[in-house]
């Protein structure tokens, strides 16, 4: 379990820049795949053929991209102006180290020292105030190494302690890692399983539709790292999920009520097999499941989530046991095989 | 036709939980269709084969779902926290009755002081409201409801003569109109498809996929629209109850295909059926879903002007409904 998570999180792959993640996954799993596909937008799809005659197709899906920054301008003094790639709260950036471009030039995001602030301490910064420093002192000097459009990624060491993992990009390398773990130890089934590692989720669910058109699955399961929100400063009634309470199952999200048959199957399978699970307490935010349901003939989709604190920030935190319960539930669902019969009379 | 309107509007079926409405529709259509199927996301698709050799495919769509409330949390004292399913302004919920299955609940707002109450009412949001289903503990509540359960308003159909009121005219009135068209059309010139689409209220889900392998020549969505004929009603629109079905030109989600608009206008003129032209300054319908399906389907919307949309008391005019049925019957039997 979690064989590749540490390495996955260390890779830099903001939306549109997923190739390091894709190359890594491909290098580990391609030779054991029955087919390997890459499509125009950049998705990676691996096929594991079923043992029997079933022509059914289950698609497992996780997105390879993470949120990050992009260089939009270089100041006369060599500092970099940036815009977010995906949803980033500028408040989480202050005082953080980053790496710039493929050469991974070290940089950091500064802000006015506390000594110089008067009444601005509690005022959140705006994007126009955010600058990335990389040691340059002149525009020309920076421009030589860092063209406009260069990606900037968070730079955070992966750490494990107690039941916790802290890293950048757990959304959604956590999902990618689950798919890789499932691939490693896949139950023998008689239907085909497609592992979809998709691009550009964070900027608007852009990759998953293309991957689905390539595969034409009967049904799909989307693996995400989702908001926990069980921060002490929030009232428990506003928490979305709780760390350590198991895999989080979704029933409603932005733009889609997840397929009720799949939701009920997941709840039932978790209950029967005594796998810890929780139902998400908030319905905001979308995942690739929304895109899949609206693609071609409509792909019924379900969602399994690892609760994550502080996602879309340089540090995010998950629970190892939640991760384990997501893997356990997915493996049971795959092994039992009812998931691909969802379309036949179980309505 | 009021019986079927009452039957369909009194069913509780929010987005993603439409099967009970679909079953009622199939019961009504027994003997009037040549076939039906459910597609992968749960849309009910019915059809009637056309008789003309140069026949076209016409698709009529109404969404089967209604707005609702989903239970997100049950506290130790048995109170529920909820989130909206679709666009449900929490203002509409204060004092309303809602139901999850057979269990009825009441919605109210947190209020530790009178000042709190006034503030919370002004800034009402889903973090400030709760549902009370009459239970004393979490355990007791769990015997009746569960987290992830979808519910709706609980409000009966009311017949006011020319006007009718129900919790889910949006869009059971569209469903009822399509059912009536299939019942009354007799022999059909064109191939006629009826789609009772899922999940319109959460994101036009069903309509984006229902037409994918039907490839209809045109699709017409039947849905409710706003009105401007109430005290200080919308002054930038001209839509009134009783002036006939509304032929939509544009809303926030779609611009109706010219040919569909022309077909409806021409048919109404030819048969002296009253109608009004509609430009809705907000909202959208399933027509958008058809327009973006595959390589694109010509689509438009025929609307029923409705007061108090997304409240427990959506009001329509009966003559508008009957005229919509008549207009669609005539339009569907034209040689396109």
XYZ file of C-alpha atoms in Angstrom:
683
model
C 0.000 0.000 0.000
C 1.117 3.556 -0.759
C 4.013 2.144 -2.706
C 4.319 5.225 -4.896
C 2.606 8.040 -2.952
C 5.782 9.722 -1.731
C 7.311 9.812 -5.197
C 4.040 10.942 -6.779
C 3.724 13.907 -4.418
C 7.315 14.968 -5.070
C 6.629 15.326 -8.801
C 5.730 18.758 -10.145
C 2.635 18.694 -12.335
C 0.348 21.704 -12.208
C -2.570 21.651 -14.662
C -1.244 21.543 -18.220
C 2.162 20.390 -16.988
C 1.298 16.816 -16.015
C 3.974 15.103 -18.099
C 6.355 14.290 -15.201
C 3.506 12.532 -13.390
C 2.403 10.765 -16.538
C 5.935 9.598 -17.342
C 6.345 8.257 -13.813
C 3.077 6.291 -13.807
C 3.777 4.996 -17.282
C 7.238 3.813 -16.314
C 5.884 1.833 -13.360
C 2.782 0.261 -14.888
C 2.914 0.290 -18.689
C 4.707 -3.031 -19.130
C 2.044 -4.824 -17.123
C -0.862 -3.184 -18.995
C -2.788 -4.926 -21.754
C -2.910 -1.620 -23.607
C -1.568 1.868 -23.036
C -3.212 4.956 -24.502
C -2.317 8.616 -24.524
C -4.810 11.002 -26.078
C -4.602 14.465 -27.587
C -5.178 16.455 -24.448
C -2.591 14.408 -22.544
C -4.493 11.776 -20.556
C -2.882 8.410 -19.814
C -5.150 5.352 -19.894
C -4.027 1.834 -18.981
C -6.100 -1.260 -19.663
C -6.214 -4.446 -17.614
C -8.294 -6.954 -19.511
C -10.728 -9.176 -17.678
C -10.295 -12.930 -17.552
C -13.748 -13.820 -18.796
C -16.081 -13.036 -21.624
C -17.636 -9.951 -20.095
C -17.437 -6.983 -22.441
C -18.187 -4.612 -19.586
C -15.852 -1.722 -18.914
C -15.171 -0.113 -15.558
C -13.148 3.081 -15.600
C -11.193 4.117 -12.517
C -10.180 7.741 -12.672
C -7.889 10.170 -10.841
C -6.417 13.458 -11.985
C -2.666 13.901 -12.279
C -2.608 17.692 -12.034
C -2.166 19.811 -8.931
C -2.792 23.503 -8.354
C 0.152 25.862 -8.809
C 1.227 29.215 -10.219
C 2.350 30.603 -13.549
C 4.674 33.514 -14.282
C 2.766 36.365 -15.931
C 5.317 39.170 -15.839
C 8.802 40.039 -14.638
C 9.301 43.257 -12.720
C 12.186 45.629 -13.405
C 13.742 44.428 -10.126
C 13.672 40.796 -11.263
C 10.739 39.649 -9.135
C 8.034 37.538 -10.767
C 4.340 38.382 -10.973
C 2.112 35.297 -11.074
C -1.414 34.032 -11.559
C -2.958 30.919 -10.026
C -3.332 27.675 -11.989
C -6.488 26.211 -10.445
C -8.029 27.416 -7.195
C -5.364 28.911 -4.923
C -6.038 31.178 -1.949
C -3.272 33.831 -2.006
C -3.148 33.739 1.786
C -1.577 30.264 1.769
C 1.368 31.475 -0.313
C 3.001 33.974 1.995
C 6.405 32.946 3.244
C 6.434 29.674 1.269
C 9.225 28.122 -0.805
C 8.508 27.238 -4.429
C 10.336 25.798 -7.412
C 10.279 27.558 -10.765
C 10.151 25.835 -14.142
C 11.580 22.529 -15.310
C 15.000 23.464 -13.960
C 13.386 23.720 -10.524
C 14.989 27.057 -9.748
C 14.383 27.667 -6.055
C 12.233 30.631 -5.179
C 10.052 31.913 -2.368
C 7.047 34.106 -1.865
C 7.625 36.994 0.466
C 5.434 39.575 2.053
C 5.911 42.735 4.032
C 7.756 42.041 7.294
C 5.606 42.373 10.395
C 7.704 45.356 11.517
C 6.588 47.354 8.528
C 2.880 46.580 8.864
C 0.469 48.748 10.739
C -3.154 47.878 10.201
C -2.754 45.439 7.336
C -1.978 42.288 9.328
C -5.445 40.809 8.954
C -6.049 41.964 5.398
C -5.642 39.094 2.931
C -3.221 39.821 0.095
C -4.502 40.171 -3.441
C -2.909 38.552 -6.455
C -1.476 41.883 -7.523
C 0.519 41.944 -4.264
C 2.032 38.461 -4.643
C 5.596 38.293 -5.996
C 7.930 35.353 -6.330
C 11.589 36.032 -5.544
C 14.312 33.931 -7.115
C 17.388 35.993 -6.343
C 17.391 38.023 -9.541
C 17.952 41.743 -9.362
C 17.202 42.754 -12.945
C 14.419 41.974 -15.352
C 16.785 40.873 -18.139
C 18.630 38.554 -15.805
C 15.407 36.775 -14.765
C 13.927 36.750 -18.255
C 16.905 34.804 -19.546
C 16.087 31.832 -17.346
C 12.376 32.234 -16.741
C 10.163 32.989 -19.738
C 6.623 34.285 -19.261
C 4.358 31.250 -18.893
C 6.763 29.257 -16.720
C 5.080 27.026 -14.151
C 5.785 27.458 -10.452
C 5.143 24.610 -8.021
C 4.953 24.340 -4.254
C 8.074 22.918 -2.674
C 7.238 20.774 0.332
C 8.988 17.709 1.709
C 6.763 14.653 2.044
C 6.425 13.574 5.668
C 4.826 10.657 7.468
C 4.183 10.599 11.208
C 1.749 8.597 13.317
C -1.356 8.060 11.186
C -0.689 11.174 9.097
C 0.840 12.086 5.775
C 1.727 15.704 5.034
C 2.680 16.718 1.506
C 1.862 19.015 -1.365
C -0.345 17.799 -4.233
C -2.206 15.111 -2.265
C -5.129 16.416 -4.351
C -4.986 14.311 -6.405
C -1.784 12.271 -6.244
C -3.630 10.491 -3.444
C -6.152 9.330 -6.055
C -3.369 8.458 -8.530
C -1.634 6.460 -5.807
C -4.837 4.531 -5.025
C -5.185 3.643 -8.700
C -1.561 2.455 -8.784
C -2.060 0.378 -5.621
C -5.172 -1.199 -7.120
C -3.257 -1.917 -10.320
C -0.510 -3.661 -8.333
C -2.901 -6.010 -6.593
C -5.941 -6.223 -8.812
C -8.589 -8.837 -8.050
C -9.173 -11.285 -10.908
C -12.442 -10.291 -12.572
C -14.138 -11.124 -15.849
C -14.619 -7.526 -17.045
C -12.166 -4.908 -18.362
C -10.747 -2.245 -16.087
C -9.382 1.021 -17.462
C -7.125 3.137 -15.280
C -7.596 6.750 -16.332
C -4.980 9.260 -15.200
C -6.373 12.534 -16.473
C -5.144 16.094 -16.933
C -6.496 19.551 -16.114
C -9.123 18.761 -13.514
C -8.242 21.769 -11.393
C -8.887 24.283 -14.163
C -12.352 22.992 -15.082
C -12.673 19.198 -15.463
C -11.098 19.453 -18.906
C -9.321 16.135 -19.349
C -11.777 13.516 -18.144
C -14.312 13.930 -20.950
C -11.680 13.087 -23.572
C -10.489 10.051 -21.604
C -14.064 8.801 -21.347
C -14.580 9.161 -25.099
C -11.495 7.023 -25.643
C -12.656 4.283 -23.281
C -16.474 4.368 -23.594
C -16.929 2.865 -20.131
C -20.181 1.453 -18.773
C -19.511 2.926 -15.364
C -16.821 4.974 -13.612
C -15.396 5.527 -10.146
C -13.608 8.806 -9.459
C -10.928 8.924 -6.741
C -10.239 12.293 -5.150
C -8.657 13.920 -2.173
C -11.448 16.084 -0.844
C -11.948 18.856 1.700
C -11.842 17.765 5.323
C -12.632 21.045 7.030
C -12.472 19.469 10.481
C -10.347 22.385 11.614
C -10.888 23.327 15.257
C -11.805 26.904 14.339
C -14.855 25.747 12.382
C -18.037 24.562 14.042
C -18.493 20.792 13.632
C -21.778 21.415 11.803
C -19.727 22.911 8.965
C -17.181 20.124 8.644
C -17.179 18.326 5.351
C -15.309 15.170 6.345
C -13.314 14.022 9.364
C -9.823 12.607 9.255
C -9.551 9.002 10.512
C -13.245 8.220 9.998
C -12.722 6.344 6.761
C -13.192 6.798 3.041
C -15.623 9.650 2.272
C -18.485 8.849 -0.103
C -20.248 11.556 -2.083
C -23.929 11.709 -3.026
C -24.161 15.258 -4.391
C -21.594 17.692 -5.734
C -21.369 20.711 -7.997
C -23.357 19.921 -11.153
C -24.204 16.262 -10.456
C -26.040 14.059 -8.004
C -23.695 11.067 -8.069
C -25.374 7.934 -9.381
C -27.634 6.709 -6.573
C -27.129 3.045 -7.481
C -23.369 3.421 -7.179
C -23.601 5.443 -3.963
C -25.814 2.769 -2.416
C -23.522 -0.005 -3.653
C -20.519 1.713 -2.054
C -22.336 2.200 1.268
C -23.579 -1.391 1.222
C -20.179 -2.863 0.323
C -18.431 -0.827 3.030
C -21.016 -1.848 5.645
C -20.928 -5.556 4.780
C -17.148 -5.683 4.803
C -16.775 -3.506 7.904
C -14.711 -0.939 6.026
C -14.790 2.445 7.775
C -16.621 5.073 5.683
C -18.289 8.441 6.070
C -20.667 10.450 3.907
C -19.463 13.905 2.897
C -21.121 16.673 4.871
C -20.829 19.338 2.192
C -22.023 19.301 -1.392
C -19.997 22.146 -2.910
C -17.202 21.596 -5.424
C -17.107 19.407 -8.487
C -15.087 16.399 -9.567
C -14.539 14.629 -12.862
C -17.690 12.584 -12.111
C -19.716 15.647 -13.162
C -17.976 15.679 -16.525
C -18.382 11.921 -17.059
C -22.138 12.005 -16.427
C -22.479 14.658 -19.129
C -20.233 12.974 -21.700
C -21.556 11.125 -24.786
C -24.377 8.755 -23.753
C -23.846 9.617 -20.074
C -21.537 7.615 -17.843
C -22.943 6.777 -14.408
C -20.272 7.696 -11.883
C -19.507 7.386 -8.199
C -16.979 9.091 -5.957
C -14.535 7.772 -3.340
C -12.570 10.407 -1.474
C -9.660 10.641 0.925
C -10.424 13.441 3.420
C -7.646 16.014 3.207
C -6.994 18.999 5.435
C -5.647 22.204 3.871
C -5.883 21.017 0.276
C -4.915 23.445 -2.499
C -2.106 24.690 -0.261
C 1.647 23.973 -0.010
C 0.859 21.541 2.798
C -2.067 19.182 2.901
C -2.692 16.364 5.342
C -4.397 12.986 5.048
C -4.854 9.975 7.293
C -3.169 6.701 6.366
C -6.124 4.692 7.614
C -8.570 6.730 5.483
C -6.378 6.024 2.478
C -6.359 2.330 3.387
C -10.146 2.201 3.676
C -10.496 3.808 0.229
C -8.227 1.135 -1.260
C -10.028 -1.636 0.655
C -13.472 -0.483 -0.458
C -12.431 -0.067 -4.080
C -10.847 -3.524 -4.104
C -13.969 -5.135 -2.633
C -16.234 -3.357 -5.110
C -14.038 -4.462 -8.006
C -13.826 -8.046 -6.737
C -17.568 -8.394 -6.166
C -18.212 -7.036 -9.663
C -21.741 -5.716 -9.072
C -20.489 -2.306 -10.144
C -20.549 -3.270 -13.834
C -24.049 -4.717 -13.526
C -25.410 -1.394 -12.281
C -27.046 -0.865 -15.657
C -28.881 -4.181 -15.720
C -32.052 -4.205 -13.706
C -30.643 -3.017 -10.410
C -32.566 0.217 -10.804
C -55.743 16.833 -17.709
C -55.740 18.080 -14.121
C -55.659 14.541 -12.710
C -52.319 13.770 -14.316
C -50.929 17.173 -13.250
C -51.966 16.467 -9.675
C -50.552 12.942 -9.828
C -47.152 14.034 -11.146
C -46.719 17.169 -9.026
C -47.516 15.407 -5.755
C -44.719 12.888 -6.251
C -41.530 13.682 -4.328
C -38.583 13.174 -6.725
C -35.588 15.508 -6.521
C -32.578 15.435 -8.866
C -30.955 12.015 -9.028
C -34.020 10.324 -7.521
C -36.489 10.515 -10.424
C -37.504 6.873 -10.782
C -40.854 7.213 -9.019
C -41.957 9.943 -11.447
C -40.759 7.854 -14.375
C -42.865 4.933 -13.199
C -45.965 7.125 -12.889
C -45.374 8.467 -16.412
C -44.989 4.948 -17.839
C -48.243 3.960 -16.149
C -49.993 6.898 -17.824
C -48.467 6.179 -21.225
C -49.389 2.488 -21.249
C -50.892 1.792 -24.668
C -49.873 5.143 -26.167
C -46.205 4.448 -27.014
C -44.301 1.998 -29.203
C -41.460 1.548 -26.732
C -39.369 2.944 -23.914
C -35.953 2.587 -22.327
C -33.857 3.986 -19.525
C -30.461 5.319 -20.558
C -27.241 4.954 -18.502
C -27.763 8.065 -16.369
C -31.440 7.239 -15.789
C -33.294 9.325 -18.380
C -36.642 7.776 -19.384
C -36.970 7.809 -23.162
C -40.289 6.852 -24.820
C -41.167 6.820 -28.511
C -43.919 6.519 -31.048
C -43.086 5.602 -34.623
C -44.101 7.956 -37.409
C -46.081 6.964 -40.505
C -44.734 9.288 -43.198
C -42.019 7.977 -45.539
C -40.085 11.259 -45.312
C -40.613 11.492 -41.570
C -38.278 13.329 -39.221
C -37.353 12.731 -35.587
C -38.835 15.177 -33.120
C -37.765 15.005 -29.499
C -39.833 16.536 -26.712
C -38.049 16.947 -23.378
C -39.221 17.764 -19.891
C -37.129 17.204 -16.819
C -38.465 14.744 -14.311
C -36.582 16.083 -11.287
C -37.496 18.881 -8.932
C -35.398 20.930 -6.518
C -34.881 19.479 -3.064
C -32.872 19.208 0.117
C -30.282 16.605 1.014
C -29.446 15.655 4.586
C -25.768 16.364 5.271
C -25.595 15.792 9.012
C -27.712 14.555 11.911
C -26.822 15.979 15.324
C -27.015 14.329 18.743
C -30.455 15.790 19.437
C -31.898 14.556 16.160
C -31.850 17.845 14.264
C -30.790 17.740 10.616
C -28.468 19.939 8.609
C -29.257 20.220 4.923
C -27.848 21.433 1.609
C -29.877 22.397 -1.452
C -30.359 20.067 -4.413
C -30.550 22.614 -7.232
C -31.278 26.319 -6.847
C -33.228 26.541 -3.629
C -33.122 29.923 -1.899
C -33.215 29.212 1.860
C -35.657 32.110 2.254
C -38.267 29.849 0.648
C -37.721 27.244 3.338
C -38.546 29.187 6.477
C -41.895 27.895 7.637
C -42.086 25.384 4.793
C -42.672 21.685 5.252
C -40.280 19.282 3.631
C -40.259 15.508 3.443
C -37.702 12.733 3.241
C -39.663 9.672 2.199
C -42.673 9.660 4.492
C -40.998 11.713 7.193
C -42.017 15.360 7.294
C -39.697 18.042 8.621
C -39.922 21.746 9.427
C -37.181 24.246 8.645
C -36.129 27.045 10.961
C -33.168 29.290 11.660
C -30.629 29.416 14.528
C -31.481 32.248 16.943
C -29.816 32.625 20.317
C -31.068 36.198 20.658
C -33.673 38.335 18.911
C -30.823 40.348 17.399
C -29.363 37.072 16.133
C -32.655 36.157 14.575
C -32.924 39.457 12.699
C -29.331 39.195 11.534
C -29.649 35.568 10.490
C -32.852 36.189 8.562
C -31.096 38.940 6.620
C -28.024 36.879 5.891
C -29.817 33.573 5.572
C -27.711 30.677 4.334
C -27.564 26.912 4.740
C -25.159 27.113 7.678
C -27.834 28.924 9.684
C -30.841 26.677 9.132
C -31.799 23.225 10.364
C -34.632 20.759 9.921
C -36.690 19.327 12.768
C -38.278 15.945 12.088
C -39.692 15.582 15.571
C -36.995 13.330 17.002
C -35.188 13.535 20.328
C -31.909 11.907 19.439
C -29.629 10.966 16.625
C -30.555 7.303 17.087
C -34.261 8.038 16.806
C -33.713 10.214 13.726
C -31.687 7.448 12.088
C -34.732 5.182 12.244
C -36.467 7.533 9.790
C -33.796 9.235 7.704
C -30.111 8.991 6.813
C -27.290 11.269 5.698
C -27.302 11.510 1.922
C -31.098 11.159 1.724
C -32.778 13.470 -0.785
C -36.070 15.192 0.097
C -38.399 17.841 -1.327
C -41.034 20.340 -0.314
C -44.148 18.756 1.063
C -47.135 20.612 -0.417
C -50.343 19.335 -2.008
C -51.647 20.202 -5.467
C -54.289 22.937 -5.304
C -56.916 23.490 -8.008
C -58.004 27.140 -8.107
C -60.073 26.707 -11.269
C -58.237 28.508 -14.045
C -55.055 28.568 -11.945
C -53.284 25.618 -10.365
C -50.672 25.572 -7.596
C -48.156 22.826 -6.791
C -44.657 22.356 -5.357
C -43.170 20.976 -8.567
C -44.876 22.537 -11.582
C -41.169 22.924 -12.471
C -41.138 20.658 -14.382
C -43.908 18.124 -13.890
C -46.124 20.470 -15.900
C -43.747 19.824 -18.808
C -43.915 16.069 -18.137
C -47.727 16.207 -18.045
C -47.836 18.131 -21.338
C -45.662 15.542 -23.102
C -47.761 12.690 -21.698
C -50.896 14.434 -22.974
C -49.366 14.994 -26.416
C -48.590 11.267 -26.696
C -52.114 10.408 -25.563
C -53.863 12.766 -27.966
C -51.715 12.714 -31.080
C -53.160 9.500 -32.511
C -51.268 8.490 -35.636
C -48.036 10.436 -35.780
C -46.483 11.725 -39.004
C -42.968 12.033 -37.559
C -41.053 9.762 -35.194
C -41.824 11.215 -31.810
C -39.499 10.851 -28.812
C -40.339 11.888 -25.277
C -37.448 12.358 -22.860
C -38.137 12.688 -19.163
C -34.692 13.920 -18.243
C -32.826 13.589 -14.971
C -30.882 16.151 -12.984
C -31.812 19.349 -14.786
C -31.877 21.304 -11.553
C -28.317 20.470 -10.491
C -26.651 21.040 -13.862
C -28.662 20.039 -16.966
C -27.171 16.547 -16.725
C -29.723 14.311 -18.451
C -30.335 16.530 -21.465
C -26.626 16.621 -22.347
C -26.646 12.878 -23.023
C -30.254 11.836 -23.819
C -30.064 12.878 -27.471
C -26.622 11.342 -28.081
C -27.737 8.223 -29.943
C -31.219 9.382 -31.011
C -29.912 12.098 -33.355
C -33.237 13.963 -33.486
C -33.834 16.563 -36.195
C -35.173 18.945 -33.589
C -35.533 18.941 -29.821
C -38.059 21.025 -27.928
C -37.702 21.425 -24.169
C -40.878 21.983 -22.177
C -40.219 23.925 -19.023
C -41.529 26.635 -16.763
C -40.389 30.227 -17.092
C -40.660 33.417 -15.068
C -43.482 35.957 -15.106
C -43.808 39.718 -14.833
C -47.511 40.078 -14.090
C -47.339 40.319 -10.277
C -47.105 43.482 -8.123
C -43.805 45.111 -9.025
C -42.950 42.076 -11.148
C -39.890 41.991 -13.393
C -40.111 45.155 -15.443
C -37.580 44.048 -18.027
C -39.751 41.135 -19.179
C -43.249 40.693 -20.579
C -44.652 37.330 -19.542
C -48.130 36.782 -18.113
C -50.302 33.911 -16.992
C -53.136 33.070 -19.380
C -51.671 34.577 -22.538
C -50.659 31.225 -23.983
C -47.490 29.140 -23.917
C -44.292 31.159 -24.309
C -42.003 30.544 -27.284
C -38.504 31.122 -25.971
C -36.024 33.160 -27.973
C -33.257 33.349 -25.390
C -32.321 32.782 -21.780
C -29.000 32.573 -19.929
C -28.192 29.047 -21.143
C -29.357 28.925 -24.752
C -30.474 30.873 -27.779
C -33.289 28.911 -29.383
C -32.629 27.657 -32.888
C -34.380 29.899 -35.416
C -36.031 26.958 -37.170
C -37.549 25.704 -33.929
C -38.861 29.167 -33.076
C -40.270 29.542 -36.601
C -41.943 26.127 -36.428
C -43.696 26.981 -33.168
C -44.702 30.510 -34.239
C -45.922 29.356 -37.642
C -47.919 26.488 -36.171
C -49.528 28.708 -33.540
C -50.449 31.321 -36.159
C -51.861 28.695 -38.541
C -54.054 27.166 -35.851
C -54.977 30.387 -34.044
C -53.372 29.227 -30.822
C -52.467 32.069 -28.429
C -48.763 32.392 -27.555
C -46.295 34.913 -26.187
C -42.666 35.470 -27.128
C -40.167 34.971 -24.330
C -36.783 36.434 -23.533
C -35.858 35.316 -20.046
C -33.165 37.436 -18.403
C -32.066 34.578 -16.121
C -32.288 30.784 -16.003
C -31.834 28.033 -18.553
C -33.486 24.868 -19.824
C -32.600 21.450 -21.200
C -32.467 23.030 -24.686
C -28.841 23.877 -23.864
C -28.082 20.199 -23.270
C -29.345 19.186 -26.721
C -27.534 22.019 -28.467
C -24.162 20.860 -27.139
C -24.765 17.113 -27.670
C -22.563 15.367 -30.252
C -22.305 17.590 -33.305
C -25.243 19.679 -32.062
C -29.023 19.311 -32.188
C -31.391 22.082 -33.253
C -33.228 22.937 -30.063
C -35.640 25.415 -28.549
C -37.976 25.742 -25.599
C -41.721 26.064 -25.191
C -42.411 27.510 -21.750
C -45.283 27.679 -19.334
C -45.304 31.038 -17.582
C -45.140 30.290 -13.858
C -45.322 32.391 -10.721
C -43.200 31.657 -7.622
C -40.831 29.232 -9.338
C -38.747 27.149 -6.886
C -41.154 27.890 -4.034
C -43.557 25.280 -2.563
C -46.347 27.086 -4.432
C -45.625 27.323 -8.137
C -48.669 28.710 -9.983
C -49.601 28.124 -13.620
C -52.632 28.845 -15.801
C -54.617 25.856 -17.052
C -55.415 27.363 -20.462
C -51.684 27.919 -21.111
C -51.136 24.222 -20.472
C -53.953 23.114 -22.799
C -52.748 25.477 -25.519
C -49.225 24.101 -25.187
C -50.545 20.574 -25.759
C -52.504 21.731 -28.803
C -49.531 23.630 -30.232
C -47.157 20.696 -29.836
C -49.596 18.210 -31.347
C -49.932 20.390 -34.439
C -46.190 21.105 -34.663
C -45.193 17.450 -34.285
C -47.525 16.382 -37.062
C -46.150 18.838 -39.594
C -44.029 17.714 -42.500
C -40.720 19.290 -41.572
